[in-house]
Every structure is written in C-alpha cells, then in structure tokens.
C-alpha cells in the first residue's frame, strides 16, 4: 500500500491494485475502513487503511452502489436487487427489487440524511437514452421513484445541514440541487446548480465538505473539481488517471479524500499509457467532509 501523506491537494496512489470500474467509496469511521465497489466485476472491496488488510465479497451481477447501516450491515444495490450483506458472516438477505426496464442497471447511490438508500439507475446501452430514474428505498422494502428521465443518474450528496440534495446526470451533463426534507425524504424546488462539459469533465460521483462546497469527479477530463455553493469553481485538481469516478471523505479528521477511477473499455495500449487508471487516489484537503449517513434498519 502506498503512503497517504503528502502536500495539500496532492494526489497519491493508495493501492497498487487496479479495478475495471471502481466506484462508490464509503468511509467506515468505526472500523477505520474504506469500502468501494468494482461495478462490472460484481465485487465489494474493503481496506483497513492502517494495517492494509483487504477483504472482498463477490456477487453474481453488477454492484452499482452500497451504504453502511446502523446495525453493522451493508445495504447493496446489485443490478436490480437490493440486499443486505453482513460483513462478518457473509449472510445475504434480500430487501427489494428495482423494476426499471431491461436496459438499465443501478449506478450511483448513497444513504441520505433521512436514513433511506437513494439509488440511481442508468441506461446500460452504448447509445444512452433518458430512461433512468432516482429511487428512495426504505427498511420496509418500499421502493419509491422520486425523479426520472436521466441517462446516467449520478453525483448524489447532501449539504452539511441535510437541507439540500445534489444530483447529476453524467450525460446531461449537469448537476441539480433540490430542497430536501430529512424527516420525510421529500424533495422539491429543483434548481440547476452546474452545467458542465468535457473541459472540467462530465460529473460523476460527488461529495460535500463542511463549507457546503460540492466536490465532483470530472470523469471525462481527469479532474477532481470543487465548487462553491453558488456554483463558482474554486479548485480543479488533476488526477493521475483520465477517468476518476467518485470522491469520499474519510480519516480521523475527515480531511482525507479517497477517489476511485475506472479503466473500462481501455485498450492494451491505453492501459500501458495510463498505468494508474482504475486505481484509488488519496489526497489531503484543508476542509473536512460531511460524513455520509447510515441506513436506518427496521427495529
């Protein structure tokens, strides 16, 4: 495992391992552990960042996203099915199923301030159509479609006070911001937060820091971008690979960023040109991040 120290905003490779479509990094503060998925290989990975101990769970379909629960389990979004995984026993328990059409699969997702699992889908065809949706899933197995009409649902994150929700369409390419009710999960008053292009990069996964700034992986430009609440670009950090996919905050002070990346559809020549593609990057920042919430299981 490579070192994680370095100058402010200086990206370093966390692991020498390479993943086809690394995504959805999640920080487990209670266990000093980083989780992430390799979507196309149906794998959930974990790393103890102090000891370097690794663990992997394999599944029989793509694994779009996941979140930690308040009972120590992991809620996992497979291609269509939502299940619980007990990371201690490997017991897997079904919860729900997203019926979103045969040409879609789950993609970006995160636990919201309401304790629900928010899961977006994407058109799985090469010629992306606006058939995807954003769903809210609760512990009783209810699946509620909240918004629809996307090509690739992405970029979920919430403001420090939980009153705003960020959500993107990577092929929009844009980021919207919604009013959010943390008690009910209701959303409203959608506004366009960012319109992006390939200069800064199409918006993939996102995270928010304690100053309310939105961090977005510019997946098509090799950048990690930080935007002020009013949409002003504050920082654009070049990543050591062309396709970073999602940031998350972690570490004891929540000032360490972990960023996944992909090498999907890379030729042998492109892999040789970009040997760090598909690896995880870490960097230190000066503003701590907002901790991701835990899924509230039924009592």
Coordinates of N, CA and C in Angstrom, one line a residue, residues 161-283:
X161 N -26.2 20.6 6.5 CA -27.4 20.7 7.3 C -28.4 19.7 6.8
X162 N -28.2 19.0 5.7 CA -29.1 18.0 5.2 C -30.3 18.6 4.5
X163 N -30.3 19.9 4.3 CA -31.5 20.6 3.7 C -31.4 20.7 2.2
X164 N -30.3 20.3 1.6 CA -30.1 20.3 0.1 C -29.6 19.0 -0.4
X165 N -30.1 18.5 -1.5 CA -29.6 17.3 -2.1 C -29.0 17.7 -3.5
X166 N -27.8 17.2 -3.8 CA -27.2 17.3 -5.1 C -27.4 16.0 -5.9
X167 N -27.6 16.2 -7.2 CA -27.8 15.0 -8.0 C -27.5 15.4 -9.5
X168 N -26.8 14.5 -10.2 CA -26.3 14.8 -11.5 C -26.8 13.8 -12.5
X169 N -26.7 14.2 -13.8 CA -26.8 13.3 -14.9 C -25.4 13.4 -15.7
X170 N -24.6 12.3 -15.6 CA -23.3 12.4 -16.3 C -23.4 12.7 -17.7
X171 N -24.5 12.4 -18.4 CA -24.6 12.6 -19.8 C -25.5 13.8 -20.1
X172 N -25.8 14.6 -19.0 CA -26.6 15.8 -19.2 C -25.9 16.9 -20.0
X173 N -24.6 17.2 -19.6 CA -24.1 16.9 -18.3 C -24.3 18.1 -17.4
X174 N -25.0 17.8 -16.2 CA -25.4 18.9 -15.3 C -25.5 18.3 -13.9
X175 N -25.5 19.2 -12.9 CA -25.8 18.9 -11.5 C -27.0 19.8 -11.1
X176 N -28.0 19.1 -10.5 CA -29.1 19.8 -9.9 C -29.0 19.9 -8.4
X177 N -29.7 20.8 -7.8 CA -29.8 20.9 -6.4 C -31.3 21.0 -6.0
X178 N -31.7 20.2 -5.0 CA -33.0 20.1 -4.5 C -33.1 20.5 -3.1
X179 N -34.3 21.1 -2.7 CA -34.6 21.2 -1.3 C -34.9 19.8 -0.8
X180 N -34.4 19.5 0.5 CA -34.5 18.1 1.0 C -35.1 18.1 2.4
X181 N -36.1 17.3 2.6 CA -36.7 17.2 4.0 C -36.1 15.9 4.6
X182 N -35.2 16.1 5.6 CA -34.5 15.0 6.2 C -35.5 14.1 7.0
X183 N -36.7 14.6 7.4 CA -37.6 13.8 8.2 C -38.4 12.8 7.3
X184 N -38.8 13.3 6.1 CA -39.7 12.5 5.2 C -39.0 12.1 3.9
X185 N -37.9 12.6 3.6 CA -37.3 12.3 2.3 C -37.9 13.0 1.1
X186 N -38.8 14.0 1.4 CA -39.4 14.7 0.3 C -38.4 15.7 -0.4
X187 N -38.5 15.8 -1.7 CA -37.6 16.7 -2.4 C -38.5 17.7 -3.2
X188 N -38.0 18.9 -3.4 CA -38.7 19.9 -4.2 C -37.8 21.1 -4.6
X189 N -38.4 22.0 -5.3 CA -37.7 23.2 -5.7 C -36.4 23.0 -6.3
X190 N -36.4 22.1 -7.4 CA -35.2 21.8 -8.1 C -34.6 23.0 -8.8
X191 N -33.3 23.2 -8.7 CA -32.6 24.3 -9.5 C -31.4 23.7 -10.1
X192 N -31.0 24.3 -11.3 CA -29.8 23.9 -11.9 C -28.6 24.5 -11.2
X193 N -27.8 23.7 -10.7 CA -26.6 24.1 -9.9 C -25.4 24.3 -10.8
X194 N -25.1 23.3 -11.7 CA -24.0 23.4 -12.6 C -24.4 22.8 -14.0
X195 N -23.9 23.5 -15.0 CA -23.9 23.0 -16.4 C -22.4 22.7 -16.7
X196 N -22.1 21.5 -17.1 CA -20.7 21.2 -17.3 C -20.4 20.6 -18.7
X197 N -19.1 20.5 -19.0 CA -18.7 19.9 -20.3 C -17.4 19.1 -20.1
X198 N -16.8 18.8 -21.2 CA -15.6 18.0 -21.1 C -14.3 18.8 -20.7
X199 N -14.5 20.1 -20.6 CA -13.3 20.9 -20.1 C -13.0 20.6 -18.7
X200 N -14.0 20.7 -17.8 CA -13.8 20.3 -16.4 C -14.2 18.8 -16.2
X201 N -14.9 18.3 -17.1 CA -15.3 16.9 -17.0 C -16.8 16.7 -16.7
X202 N -17.4 15.7 -17.3 CA -18.8 15.3 -17.0 C -18.9 14.9 -15.6
X203 N -19.9 15.3 -14.9 CA -20.0 15.0 -13.4 C -20.3 13.5 -13.1
X204 N -19.4 12.9 -12.4 CA -19.6 11.5 -12.0 C -20.0 11.6 -10.5
X205 N -19.4 10.8 -9.6 CA -19.8 10.9 -8.2 C -19.4 12.2 -7.5
X206 N -20.1 12.5 -6.4 CA -19.9 13.7 -5.7 C -19.8 13.5 -4.2
X207 N -19.4 14.6 -3.5 CA -19.3 14.7 -2.1 C -19.3 16.1 -1.7
X208 N -19.7 16.4 -0.4 CA -19.8 17.8 0.0 C -18.9 18.0 1.3
X209 N -18.3 19.1 1.4 CA -17.5 19.4 2.6 C -18.3 20.3 3.6
X210 N -17.6 20.6 4.7 CA -18.3 21.3 5.8 C -18.5 22.8 5.5
X211 N -17.9 23.3 4.4 CA -18.2 24.6 4.0 C -19.3 24.6 2.9
X212 N -19.9 23.5 2.7 CA -21.0 23.4 1.7 C -20.6 23.3 0.3
X213 N -19.3 23.1 0.1 CA -18.8 23.0 -1.3 C -18.9 21.6 -1.9
X214 N -19.2 21.5 -3.1 CA -19.5 20.3 -3.8 C -18.3 19.8 -4.6
X215 N -17.8 18.6 -4.3 CA -16.7 18.0 -5.0 C -17.2 17.0 -6.0
X216 N -16.8 17.2 -7.2 CA -17.3 16.4 -8.3 C -16.1 15.7 -9.1
X217 N -16.2 14.4 -9.3 CA -15.3 13.7 -10.2 C -15.6 14.1 -11.6
X218 N -14.6 14.8 -12.3 CA -14.8 15.1 -13.7 C -14.3 13.9 -14.5
X219 N -15.2 12.9 -14.7 CA -14.8 11.6 -15.2 C -14.3 11.6 -16.6
X220 N -14.6 12.6 -17.4 CA -14.1 12.7 -18.8 C -12.9 13.6 -19.0
X221 N -12.5 14.2 -17.9 CA -11.3 15.1 -18.1 C -10.2 14.9 -17.1
X222 N -10.3 13.9 -16.3 CA -9.2 13.5 -15.3 C -9.1 14.5 -14.2
X223 N -10.2 15.2 -13.8 CA -10.1 16.2 -12.8 C -11.0 15.9 -11.6
X224 N -10.6 16.4 -10.4 CA -11.5 16.4 -9.3 C -11.8 17.9 -9.0
X225 N -13.0 18.3 -9.1 CA -13.4 19.7 -9.0 C -14.2 20.1 -7.8
X226 N -13.9 21.2 -7.2 CA -14.6 21.7 -6.0 C -15.3 23.0 -6.4
X227 N -16.6 23.0 -6.1 CA -17.5 24.2 -6.5 C -18.0 24.8 -5.2
X228 N -18.1 26.1 -5.2 CA -18.8 26.8 -4.1 C -20.3 26.6 -4.1
X229 N -21.0 26.9 -3.0 CA -22.4 26.7 -3.0 C -23.1 27.5 -4.1
X230 N -22.5 28.6 -4.6 CA -23.1 29.4 -5.7 C -22.7 28.9 -7.1
X231 N -21.9 27.8 -7.1 CA -21.5 27.2 -8.4 C -20.2 27.6 -8.9
X232 N -19.5 28.6 -8.2 CA -18.2 29.0 -8.7 C -17.2 27.9 -8.5
X233 N -16.4 27.7 -9.6 CA -15.3 26.8 -9.5 C -14.2 27.3 -8.6
X234 N -13.9 26.6 -7.5 CA -12.8 27.0 -6.6 C -11.5 26.3 -6.8
X235 N -11.6 25.1 -7.3 CA -10.4 24.2 -7.4 C -10.6 23.1 -8.4
X236 N -9.6 22.9 -9.2 CA -9.6 21.7 -10.1 C -8.3 21.0 -10.0
X237 N -8.3 19.8 -9.5 CA -7.1 19.0 -9.2 C -7.0 17.9 -10.3
X238 N -5.8 17.9 -11.0 CA -5.6 16.9 -12.0 C -5.3 15.6 -11.3
X239 N -6.0 14.5 -11.7 CA -5.8 13.2 -11.1 C -4.8 12.5 -12.0
X240 N -4.1 11.5 -11.4 CA -3.1 10.7 -12.2 C -3.7 9.6 -13.1
X241 N -4.9 9.9 -13.6 CA -5.6 8.9 -14.5 C -6.6 9.7 -15.2
X242 N -7.1 9.3 -16.4 CA -8.0 10.0 -17.2 C -9.5 10.0 -16.6
X243 N -9.8 9.0 -15.8 CA -11.3 8.8 -15.5 C -11.5 8.6 -14.0
X244 N -11.4 9.6 -13.2 CA -11.8 9.5 -11.8 C -13.3 9.4 -11.7
X245 N -13.8 8.6 -10.8 CA -15.2 8.3 -10.8 C -16.0 8.9 -9.6
X246 N -15.4 8.9 -8.4 CA -16.2 9.4 -7.2 C -15.2 9.7 -6.0
X247 N -15.5 10.8 -5.3 CA -14.7 11.1 -4.1 C -15.5 10.7 -2.9
X248 N -14.8 10.4 -1.8 CA -15.5 10.4 -0.5 C -14.5 10.9 0.6
X249 N -15.0 11.5 1.6 CA -14.1 11.9 2.7 C -14.0 10.9 3.8
X250 N -12.8 10.8 4.4 CA -12.5 9.9 5.4 C -11.4 10.3 6.3
X251 N -10.9 9.3 7.1 CA -9.8 9.6 8.0 C -10.4 10.2 9.3
X252 N -9.5 10.2 10.4 CA -10.0 10.6 11.7 C -10.5 12.0 11.7
X253 N -9.9 12.9 10.9 CA -10.4 14.3 10.9 C -11.3 14.6 9.7
X254 N -11.6 13.6 8.9 CA -12.4 13.8 7.7 C -11.8 14.7 6.7
X255 N -10.5 14.8 6.7 CA -9.8 15.7 5.7 C -9.0 14.9 4.7
X256 N -9.3 13.6 4.6 CA -8.7 12.8 3.6 C -9.7 12.5 2.5
X257 N -9.4 12.7 1.3 CA -10.3 12.3 0.2 C -9.8 11.0 -0.4
X258 N -10.7 10.1 -0.7 CA -10.4 8.9 -1.4 C -11.2 9.0 -2.7
X259 N -10.5 8.7 -3.9 CA -11.2 8.9 -5.2 C -10.9 7.6 -6.0
X260 N -12.0 7.0 -6.4 CA -12.0 5.8 -7.3 C -11.8 6.2 -8.7
X261 N -11.5 5.3 -9.6 CA -11.4 5.6 -11.0 C -11.7 4.3 -11.8
X262 N -11.7 4.5 -13.1 CA -12.0 3.3 -14.0 C -11.0 3.2 -15.1
X263 N -11.0 2.0 -15.7 CA -10.3 1.7 -17.0 C -11.2 0.9 -17.9
X264 N -12.5 1.1 -17.8 CA -13.5 0.4 -18.6 C -13.3 0.7 -20.1
X265 N -13.3 -0.4 -20.9 CA -13.1 -0.3 -22.3 C -11.7 0.3 -22.8
X266 N -10.7 0.2 -21.9 CA -9.4 0.6 -22.2 C -8.7 -0.5 -23.1
X267 N -8.1 0.0 -24.2 CA -7.2 -0.9 -25.0 C -6.0 -1.3 -24.2
X268 N -5.2 -2.3 -24.7 CA -4.0 -2.6 -24.0 C -3.0 -1.4 -24.1
X269 N -3.1 -0.7 -25.2 CA -2.2 0.5 -25.4 C -2.6 1.6 -24.4
X270 N -3.8 1.8 -24.2 CA -4.2 2.9 -23.3 C -3.9 2.5 -21.9
X271 N -4.1 1.2 -21.5 CA -3.7 0.8 -20.2 C -2.2 1.0 -19.9
X272 N -1.4 0.7 -21.0 CA 0.0 0.9 -20.8 C 0.4 2.4 -20.7
X273 N -0.4 3.2 -21.4 CA -0.1 4.7 -21.3 C -0.5 5.3 -20.0
X274 N -1.6 4.7 -19.4 CA -2.1 5.2 -18.1 C -2.1 4.1 -17.1
X275 N -1.0 3.7 -16.5 CA -0.9 2.5 -15.6 C -1.7 2.7 -14.3
X276 N -2.0 4.0 -14.0 CA -2.7 4.2 -12.7 C -4.2 4.3 -12.9
X277 N -4.7 4.1 -14.1 CA -6.1 4.1 -14.4 C -6.7 2.9 -13.7
X278 N -7.9 3.1 -13.0 CA -8.5 2.0 -12.3 C -8.1 1.9 -10.8
X279 N -7.1 2.7 -10.4 CA -6.6 2.7 -9.0 C -7.4 3.7 -8.2
X280 N -7.1 3.6 -6.9 CA -7.7 4.6 -5.9 C -6.6 5.6 -5.6
X281 N -7.1 6.9 -5.6 CA -6.2 8.0 -5.2 C -6.6 8.5 -3.8
X282 N -5.7 9.0 -3.1 CA -6.0 9.7 -1.8 C -5.2 11.0 -1.8
X283 N -5.9 12.0 -1.2 CA -5.2 13.3 -1.0 C -5.8 14.0 0.2

